XYZ file of C-alpha atoms in Angstrom:
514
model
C -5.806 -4.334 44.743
C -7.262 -3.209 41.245
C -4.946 -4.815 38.494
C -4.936 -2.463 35.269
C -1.855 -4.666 33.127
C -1.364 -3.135 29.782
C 1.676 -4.694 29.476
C 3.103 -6.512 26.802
C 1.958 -3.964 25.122
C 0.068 -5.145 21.877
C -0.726 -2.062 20.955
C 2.833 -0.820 19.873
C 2.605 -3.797 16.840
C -0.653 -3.438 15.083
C -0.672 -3.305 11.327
C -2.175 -0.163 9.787
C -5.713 -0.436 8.574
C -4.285 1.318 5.375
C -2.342 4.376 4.658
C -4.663 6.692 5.245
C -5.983 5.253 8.586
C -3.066 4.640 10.479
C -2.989 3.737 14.462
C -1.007 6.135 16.789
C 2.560 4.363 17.944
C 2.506 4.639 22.192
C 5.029 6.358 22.207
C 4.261 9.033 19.678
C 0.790 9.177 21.538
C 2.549 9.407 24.541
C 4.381 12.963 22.979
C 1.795 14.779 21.939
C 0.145 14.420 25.352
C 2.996 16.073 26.852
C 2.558 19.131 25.104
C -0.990 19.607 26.786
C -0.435 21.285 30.682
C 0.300 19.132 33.407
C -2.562 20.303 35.789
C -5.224 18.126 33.510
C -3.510 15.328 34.963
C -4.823 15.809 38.508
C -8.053 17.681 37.606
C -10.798 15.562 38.001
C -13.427 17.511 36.270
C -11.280 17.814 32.712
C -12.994 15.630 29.582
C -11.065 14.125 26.877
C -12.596 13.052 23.393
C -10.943 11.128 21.156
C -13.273 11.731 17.991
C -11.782 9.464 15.524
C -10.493 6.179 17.826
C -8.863 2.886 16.198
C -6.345 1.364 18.898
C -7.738 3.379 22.041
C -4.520 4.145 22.195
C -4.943 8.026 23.354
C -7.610 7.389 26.031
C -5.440 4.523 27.480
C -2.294 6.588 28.196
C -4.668 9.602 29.380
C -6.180 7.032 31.727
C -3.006 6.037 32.860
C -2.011 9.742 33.564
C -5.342 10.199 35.544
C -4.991 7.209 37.271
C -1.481 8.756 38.786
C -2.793 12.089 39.400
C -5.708 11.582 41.064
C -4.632 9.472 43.557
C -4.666 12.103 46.256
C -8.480 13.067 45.245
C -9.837 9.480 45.077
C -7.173 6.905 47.548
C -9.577 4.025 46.442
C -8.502 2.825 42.998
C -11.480 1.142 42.334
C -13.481 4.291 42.491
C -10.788 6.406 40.764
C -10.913 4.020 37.836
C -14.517 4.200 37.649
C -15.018 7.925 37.615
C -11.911 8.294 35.239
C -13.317 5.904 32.552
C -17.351 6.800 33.622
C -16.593 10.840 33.793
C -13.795 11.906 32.124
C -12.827 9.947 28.655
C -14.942 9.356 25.315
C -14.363 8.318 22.158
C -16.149 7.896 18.742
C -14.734 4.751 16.859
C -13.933 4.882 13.331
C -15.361 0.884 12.621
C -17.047 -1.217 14.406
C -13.705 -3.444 14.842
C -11.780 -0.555 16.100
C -14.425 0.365 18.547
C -13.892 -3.178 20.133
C -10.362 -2.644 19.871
C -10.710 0.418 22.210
C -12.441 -0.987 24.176
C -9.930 -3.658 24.917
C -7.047 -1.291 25.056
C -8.956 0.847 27.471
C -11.393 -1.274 29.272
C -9.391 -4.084 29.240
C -12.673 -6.007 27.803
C -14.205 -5.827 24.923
C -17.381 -5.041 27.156
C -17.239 -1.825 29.515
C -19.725 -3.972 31.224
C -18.167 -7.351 31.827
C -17.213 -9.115 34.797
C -13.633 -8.656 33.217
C -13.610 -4.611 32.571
C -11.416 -2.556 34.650
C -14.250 0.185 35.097
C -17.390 -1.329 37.358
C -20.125 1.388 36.539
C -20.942 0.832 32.934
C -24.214 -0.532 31.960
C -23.933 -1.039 28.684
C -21.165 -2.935 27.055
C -20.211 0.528 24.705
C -18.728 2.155 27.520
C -18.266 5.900 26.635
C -16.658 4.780 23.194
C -19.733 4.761 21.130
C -19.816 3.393 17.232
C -23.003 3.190 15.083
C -23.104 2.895 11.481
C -23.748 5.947 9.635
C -24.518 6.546 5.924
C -23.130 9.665 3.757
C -26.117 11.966 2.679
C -26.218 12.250 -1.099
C -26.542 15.174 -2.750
C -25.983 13.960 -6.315
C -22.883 11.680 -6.902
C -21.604 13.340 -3.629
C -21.912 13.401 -0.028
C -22.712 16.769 1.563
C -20.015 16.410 4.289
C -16.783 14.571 3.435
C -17.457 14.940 -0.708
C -16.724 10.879 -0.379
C -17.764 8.965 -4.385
C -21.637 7.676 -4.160
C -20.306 5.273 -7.432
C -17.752 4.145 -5.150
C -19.311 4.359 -1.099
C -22.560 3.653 -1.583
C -22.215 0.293 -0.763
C -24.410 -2.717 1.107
C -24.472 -3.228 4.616
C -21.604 -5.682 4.650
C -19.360 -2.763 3.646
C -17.696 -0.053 5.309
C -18.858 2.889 4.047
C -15.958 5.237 5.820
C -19.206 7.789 6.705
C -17.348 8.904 9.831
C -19.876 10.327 12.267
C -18.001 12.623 13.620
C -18.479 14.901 10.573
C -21.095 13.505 9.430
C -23.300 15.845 11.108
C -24.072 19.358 11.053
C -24.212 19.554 15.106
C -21.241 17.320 16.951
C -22.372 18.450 20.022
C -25.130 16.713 20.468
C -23.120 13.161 20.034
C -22.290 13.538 23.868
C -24.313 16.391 24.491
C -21.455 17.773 26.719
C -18.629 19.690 26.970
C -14.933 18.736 26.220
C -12.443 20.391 27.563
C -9.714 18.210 25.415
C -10.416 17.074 22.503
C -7.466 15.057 20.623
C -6.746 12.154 17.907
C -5.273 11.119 14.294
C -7.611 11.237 12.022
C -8.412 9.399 8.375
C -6.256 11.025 5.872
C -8.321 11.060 2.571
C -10.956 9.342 0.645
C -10.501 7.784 -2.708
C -13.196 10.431 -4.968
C -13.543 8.552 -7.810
C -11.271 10.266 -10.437
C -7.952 9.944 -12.385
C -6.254 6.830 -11.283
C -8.138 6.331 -7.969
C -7.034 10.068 -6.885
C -7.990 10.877 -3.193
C -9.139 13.724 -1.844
C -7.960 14.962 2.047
C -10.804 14.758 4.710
C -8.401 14.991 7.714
C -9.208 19.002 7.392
C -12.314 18.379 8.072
C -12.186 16.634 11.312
C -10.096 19.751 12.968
C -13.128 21.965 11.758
C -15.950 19.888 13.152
C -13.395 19.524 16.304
C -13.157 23.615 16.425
C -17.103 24.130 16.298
C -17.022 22.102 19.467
C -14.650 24.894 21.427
C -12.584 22.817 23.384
C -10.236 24.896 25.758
C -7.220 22.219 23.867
C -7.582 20.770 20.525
C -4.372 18.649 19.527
C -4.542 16.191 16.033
C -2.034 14.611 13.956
C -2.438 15.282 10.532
C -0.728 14.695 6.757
C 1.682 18.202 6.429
C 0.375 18.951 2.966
C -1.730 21.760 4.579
C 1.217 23.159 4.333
C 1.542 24.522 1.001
C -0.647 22.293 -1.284
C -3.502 19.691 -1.222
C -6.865 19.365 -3.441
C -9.384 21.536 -1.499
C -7.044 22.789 1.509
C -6.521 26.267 0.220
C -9.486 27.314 2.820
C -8.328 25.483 5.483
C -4.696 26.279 5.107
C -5.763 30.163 5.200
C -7.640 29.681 8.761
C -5.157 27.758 10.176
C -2.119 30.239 8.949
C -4.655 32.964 10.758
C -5.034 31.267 13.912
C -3.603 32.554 16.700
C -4.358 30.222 19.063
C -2.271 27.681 17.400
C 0.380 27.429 20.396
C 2.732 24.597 18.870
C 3.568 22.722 15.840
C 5.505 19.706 16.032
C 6.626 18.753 12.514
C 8.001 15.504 10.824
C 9.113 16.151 7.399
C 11.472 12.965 7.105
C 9.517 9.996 5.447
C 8.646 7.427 7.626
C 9.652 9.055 10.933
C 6.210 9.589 13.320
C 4.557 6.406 11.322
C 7.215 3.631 10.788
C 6.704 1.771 7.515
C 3.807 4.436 6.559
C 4.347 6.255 3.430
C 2.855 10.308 3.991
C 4.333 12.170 1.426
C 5.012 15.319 2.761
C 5.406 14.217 6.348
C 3.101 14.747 9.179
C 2.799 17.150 12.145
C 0.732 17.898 14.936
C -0.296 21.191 16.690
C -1.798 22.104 19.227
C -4.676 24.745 20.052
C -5.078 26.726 23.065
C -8.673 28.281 22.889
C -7.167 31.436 25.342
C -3.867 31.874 24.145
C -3.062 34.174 21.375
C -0.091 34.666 19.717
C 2.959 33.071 17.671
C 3.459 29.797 17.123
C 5.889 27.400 18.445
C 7.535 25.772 15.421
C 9.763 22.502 16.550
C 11.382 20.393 13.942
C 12.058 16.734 14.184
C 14.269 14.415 12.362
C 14.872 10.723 12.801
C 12.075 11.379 15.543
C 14.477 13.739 17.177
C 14.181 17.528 17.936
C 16.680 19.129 15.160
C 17.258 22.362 16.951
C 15.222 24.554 19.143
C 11.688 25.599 18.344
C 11.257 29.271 17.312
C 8.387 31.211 17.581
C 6.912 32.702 14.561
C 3.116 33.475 13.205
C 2.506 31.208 10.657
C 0.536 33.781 8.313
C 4.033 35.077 7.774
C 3.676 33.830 4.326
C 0.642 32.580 2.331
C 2.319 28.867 3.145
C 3.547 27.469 6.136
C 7.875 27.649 5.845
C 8.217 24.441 7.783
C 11.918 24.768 8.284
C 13.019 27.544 10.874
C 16.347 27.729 9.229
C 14.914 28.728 5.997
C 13.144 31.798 7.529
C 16.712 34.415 7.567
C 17.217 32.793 3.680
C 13.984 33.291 3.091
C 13.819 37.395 4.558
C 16.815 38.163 2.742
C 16.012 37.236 -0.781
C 12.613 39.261 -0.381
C 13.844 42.053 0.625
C 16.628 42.295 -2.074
C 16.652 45.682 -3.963
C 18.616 46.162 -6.976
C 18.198 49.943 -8.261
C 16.357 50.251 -5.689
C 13.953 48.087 -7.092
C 12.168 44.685 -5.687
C 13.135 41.221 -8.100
C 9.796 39.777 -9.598
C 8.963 36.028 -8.609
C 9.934 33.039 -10.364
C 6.377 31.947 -10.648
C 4.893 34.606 -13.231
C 7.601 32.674 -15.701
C 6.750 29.247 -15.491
C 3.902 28.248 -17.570
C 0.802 26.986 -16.244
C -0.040 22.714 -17.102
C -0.480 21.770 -20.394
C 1.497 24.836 -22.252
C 1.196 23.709 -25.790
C -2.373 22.215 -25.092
C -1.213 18.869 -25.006
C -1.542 15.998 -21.932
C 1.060 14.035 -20.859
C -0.536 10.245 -22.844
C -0.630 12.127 -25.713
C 2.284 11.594 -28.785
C 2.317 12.630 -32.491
C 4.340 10.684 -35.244
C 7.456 8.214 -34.222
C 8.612 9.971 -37.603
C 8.463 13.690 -39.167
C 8.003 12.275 -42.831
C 4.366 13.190 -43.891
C 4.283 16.115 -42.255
C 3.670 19.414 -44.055
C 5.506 22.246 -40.888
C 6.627 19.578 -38.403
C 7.556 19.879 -34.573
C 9.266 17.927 -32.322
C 6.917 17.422 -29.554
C 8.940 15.696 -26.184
C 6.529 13.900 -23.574
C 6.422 11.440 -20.918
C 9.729 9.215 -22.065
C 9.412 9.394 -25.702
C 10.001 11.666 -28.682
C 7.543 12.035 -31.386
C 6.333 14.676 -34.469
C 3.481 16.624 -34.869
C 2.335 18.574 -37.222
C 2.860 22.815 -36.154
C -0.636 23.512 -36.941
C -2.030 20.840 -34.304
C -0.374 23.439 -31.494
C -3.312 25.128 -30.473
C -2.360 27.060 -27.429
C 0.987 29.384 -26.843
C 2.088 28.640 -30.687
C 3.800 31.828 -30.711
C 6.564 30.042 -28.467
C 7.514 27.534 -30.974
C 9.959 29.289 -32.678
C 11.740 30.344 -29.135
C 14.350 28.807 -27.362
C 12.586 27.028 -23.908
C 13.516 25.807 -20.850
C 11.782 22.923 -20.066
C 11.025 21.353 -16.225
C 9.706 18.520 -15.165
C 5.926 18.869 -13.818
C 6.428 16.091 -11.319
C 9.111 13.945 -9.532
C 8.869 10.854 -9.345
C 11.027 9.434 -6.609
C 11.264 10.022 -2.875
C 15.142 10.775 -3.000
C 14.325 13.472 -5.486
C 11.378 14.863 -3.409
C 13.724 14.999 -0.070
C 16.775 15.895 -1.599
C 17.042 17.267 -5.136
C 13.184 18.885 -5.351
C 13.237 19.313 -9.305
C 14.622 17.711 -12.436
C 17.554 18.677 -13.698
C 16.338 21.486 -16.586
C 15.968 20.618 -20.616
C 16.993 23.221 -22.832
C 14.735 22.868 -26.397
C 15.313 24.603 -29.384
C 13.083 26.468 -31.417
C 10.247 24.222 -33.713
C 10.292 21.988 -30.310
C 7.688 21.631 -28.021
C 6.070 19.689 -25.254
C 3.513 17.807 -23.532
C 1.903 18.436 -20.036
C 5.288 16.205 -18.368
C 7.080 19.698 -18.744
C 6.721 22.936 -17.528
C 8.168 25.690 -19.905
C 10.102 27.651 -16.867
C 11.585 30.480 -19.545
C 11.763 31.533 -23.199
C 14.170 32.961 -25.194
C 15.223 34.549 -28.402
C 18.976 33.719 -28.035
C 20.915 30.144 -27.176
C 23.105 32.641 -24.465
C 19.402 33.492 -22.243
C 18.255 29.745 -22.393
C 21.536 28.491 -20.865
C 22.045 31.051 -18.396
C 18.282 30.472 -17.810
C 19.070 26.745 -17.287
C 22.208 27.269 -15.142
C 20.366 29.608 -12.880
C 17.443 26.407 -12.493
C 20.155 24.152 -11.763
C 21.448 25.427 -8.720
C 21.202 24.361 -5.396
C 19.830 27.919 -4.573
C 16.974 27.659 -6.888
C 16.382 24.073 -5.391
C 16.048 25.388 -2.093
C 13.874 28.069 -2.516
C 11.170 26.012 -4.633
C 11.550 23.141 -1.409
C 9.755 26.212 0.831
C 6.939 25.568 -1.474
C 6.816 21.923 -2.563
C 5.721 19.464 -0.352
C 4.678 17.052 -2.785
C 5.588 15.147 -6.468
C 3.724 18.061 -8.715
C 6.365 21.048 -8.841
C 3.420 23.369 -10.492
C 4.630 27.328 -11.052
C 3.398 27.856 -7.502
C 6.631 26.191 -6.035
C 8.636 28.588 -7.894
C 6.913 31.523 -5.961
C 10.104 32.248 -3.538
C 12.334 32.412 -6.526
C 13.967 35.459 -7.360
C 13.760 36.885 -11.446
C 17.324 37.475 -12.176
C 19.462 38.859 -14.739
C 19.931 36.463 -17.655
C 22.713 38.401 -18.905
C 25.480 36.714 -16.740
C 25.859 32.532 -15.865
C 24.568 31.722 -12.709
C 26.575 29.648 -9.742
C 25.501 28.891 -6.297
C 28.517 31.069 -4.941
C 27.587 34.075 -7.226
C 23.824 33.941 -5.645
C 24.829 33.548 -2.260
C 26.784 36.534 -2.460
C 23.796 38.673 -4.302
C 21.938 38.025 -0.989
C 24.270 38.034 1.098
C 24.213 34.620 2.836
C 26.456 34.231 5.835
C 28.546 30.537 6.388
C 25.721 28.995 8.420
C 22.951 29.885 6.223
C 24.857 28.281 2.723
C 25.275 25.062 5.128
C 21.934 24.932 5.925
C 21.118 25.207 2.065
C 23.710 22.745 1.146
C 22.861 20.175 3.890
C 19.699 20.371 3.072
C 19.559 20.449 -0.846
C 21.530 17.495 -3.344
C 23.510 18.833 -6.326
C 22.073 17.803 -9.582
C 25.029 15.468 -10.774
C 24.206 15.717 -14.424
C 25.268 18.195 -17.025
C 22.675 20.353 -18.473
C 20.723 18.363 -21.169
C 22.359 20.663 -24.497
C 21.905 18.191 -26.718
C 18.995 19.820 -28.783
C 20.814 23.023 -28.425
C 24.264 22.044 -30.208
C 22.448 19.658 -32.798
């Protein structure tokens, strides 16, 4: 009798090439392949391809479904095996290293063709999980298909160059020259591109599009959530995505570390999955602590111009839009906020450690420090100077404040103060009474909420304040006063309240009653 032994199983205890290639748990891999139909499971003419393969680790537990469900089709496992792993599963490694490694996690030998391999009708010792080196295609100090640094991948042949061929082509059919009738994997998350402070830019977006041109009848990928609402470059994909109706189900992880154990994704992670003939809404199912929290709902996800992950959020959401006061619609939160940079100043930048010297100074507040400039060195929005402000901070720095709080506490400034690019100024005022109210309405756990629709990451740019309701400023703003403005029942203040910390500290009136 064959002997396929994948047991212990190695493959649930790798270390993570790096954050942004990370291998599939089993068990996670094991998940997302329940959400394709059963019936592939005995159908001996379906293909899989596993574009973008490190641990094997989705062909493996595919094979292992095949292997069960086409027993009755093939009673000799020997020849089962061979037309499961000869017929029916490919893969495209990322390295060379991890196209060994699936080989050994699928094969059982690092050679489909040795005496040791579980499969008997290979040739060649590749197998049908194929890896050649490929080079990025320069066009100027970037490559045409990922955008990937030629300072920084244009490297010798002793280095990876992270060229992935699966996009690195302008027709991915002809790498099999066949048709796939599943095509499934995790992707590489981004590619370092060179700029401020070794930023990255994503190139898991571009894997699902190359995966799409292909037309598989199911396309299923794990990917960073980002998509979501933000990301450098994603604003085309996130529009086709939030248009696509054949989008069946998204499975979503917002909790850090949960999906990836030990792997930082800000943002989370999620998965979907595509249905070539199905068109529709989408299946929205969140998880926490790698457990469903509640029951999926069905929505379209071009409901908004950003995905809402939370289906809780959605009744919150529908009521403060549709608020009329005077029979009039409130204005969004994110015409007030100023765009980066509102006094024309970056965040390393800082004037005098003393105002003495200067002939109209201004105190200018930046990233942890106080200084004085000079009010003629305010080049843009210098007609705000003499205002009252309410400053925010542009990012957040922590995970517990990204989960839980969302933004800074606000900073009330009085007039001949300004700031750097840390802040965004998020209202201005003539009168100490506005810039308080102003501040108390920020505070609130409302507010919070609202902007957490939108945020997904550190930077809380005026975009995150598009769900926010314009009030009044002619009243102080609670939590209970808003809830009642929009008439939020029990469960839905719970929700927001579970969901969103309070913001311990007082508001920051110290420039105010100097």
């Amino acid at each position: 009798m064959l002997e396929i032994n994948y047991n212990p199983d190695v493959l649930s205890c790798l270390a993570n090439l790096s954050n942004d290639e990370v291998f599939t748990p089993p068990e996670l891999a094991n998940e997302i392949l329940d959400q394709l139909p059963a019936s592939l499971w005995s159908d001996s003419g379906a293909t899989f391809l596993d574009p973008v393969t490190k641990s094997g680790v989705f062909l493996r537990e595919i094979a292992k479904r095949l292997i069960e469900g086409l027993k009755g089709e093939f009673p000799d496992e020997q020849e089962r095996v061979n037309h499961i792993f000869k017929n029916q599963l490919y893969g495209i490694a990322i390295t060379e290293l991890t196209a060994l490694l699936a080989r050994r996690s699928v094969y059982c030998s690092k050679s489909a063709n040795s005496p040791f391999s579980a499969c008997t009708d290979f040739d060649g010792p590749d197998g049908n999980i194929r890896f050649s080196r490929v080079e990025h295609t320069w066009d100027g100090n970037r490559c045409r298909y990922c955008g990937a640094s030629k300072s920084l991948m244009a490297r010798g042949d002793d280095l990876e160059t992270h060229a992935y061929k699966f996009i690195h082509t302008d027709k991915p059919e002809g790498l099999f020259d066949m048709k796939f009738d599943v095509i499934i994997g995790n992707p590489p998350y981004q590619l370092s591109d060179g700029g401020h402070n070794a930023s990255a830019s994503p190139i898991y977006h571009k894997f699902v599009e190359q995966a799409k041109k292909l037309n598989p009848s199911y396309l299923i990928m794990i990917i960073p959530a980002r998509w979501y609402s933000g990301g450098k470059g994603l604003d085309g994909f996130r529009a086709e995505m939030l248009a696509d109706k054949s989008i069946k189900k998204l499975v979503d992880y917002p909790k850090l570390y949960d999906a990836f154990p030990g792997v930082k994704i800000r943002g989370g992670v999620c998965y979907f999955l595509r249905d070539k003939n199905y068109q529709g809404p989408c299946a929205i199912q969140t998880m926490w602590d790698n457990l469903p929290l509640g029951d999926p709902m069905e929505r379209h996800l071009n409901q908004y111009d950003v995905l809402v992950r939370r289906n809780e959020a959605i009744s919150i959401l529908e009521k403060v839009k549709g608020f009329r006061e005077n029979g009039q619609r409130e204005g969004t939160y994110d015409t007030v906020v100023s765009s980066s940079k509102p006094f024309g100043f970056r965040t390393n930048f800082h004037g005098r450690a003393y105002r003495r010297g200067l002939a109209d100074p201004v105190k200018l507040y930046g990233s942890q420090k106080v200084s004085w400039i000079d009010r003629g060195q305010v080049q843009q929005n210098a007609e705000w100077i003499d205002q009252w402000k309410v400053l925010m901070s542009a990012v957040q720095g922590t995970s517990a404040a990204i989960e839980s709080k969302f933004l800074s506490a606000p900073k009330i400034i009085a007039p001949g103060e300004v700031c750097s690019e840390t802040y965004n100024v998020a209202g201005r005022f003539d009168d100490r009474e506005s810039v308080v109210r102003c501040a108390s309405y920020l505070k609130t756990r409302f507010v919070r909420f609202l902007v957490s629709l939108r945020k997904i990451s550190v930077h809380a740019s005026k975009d995150v304040y598009s769900f926010v309701p314009v009030v009044p400023f002619d009243r102080m703003w609670t939590d209970e006063a808003l809830y009642n403005r929009y008439g939020l029942t029990d469960a839905e203040i719970a929700y927001i309240e579970e969901t969103v910390a309070p913001i311990e500290l007082e508001l920051d009136l110290e420039s105010v009653d100097a």
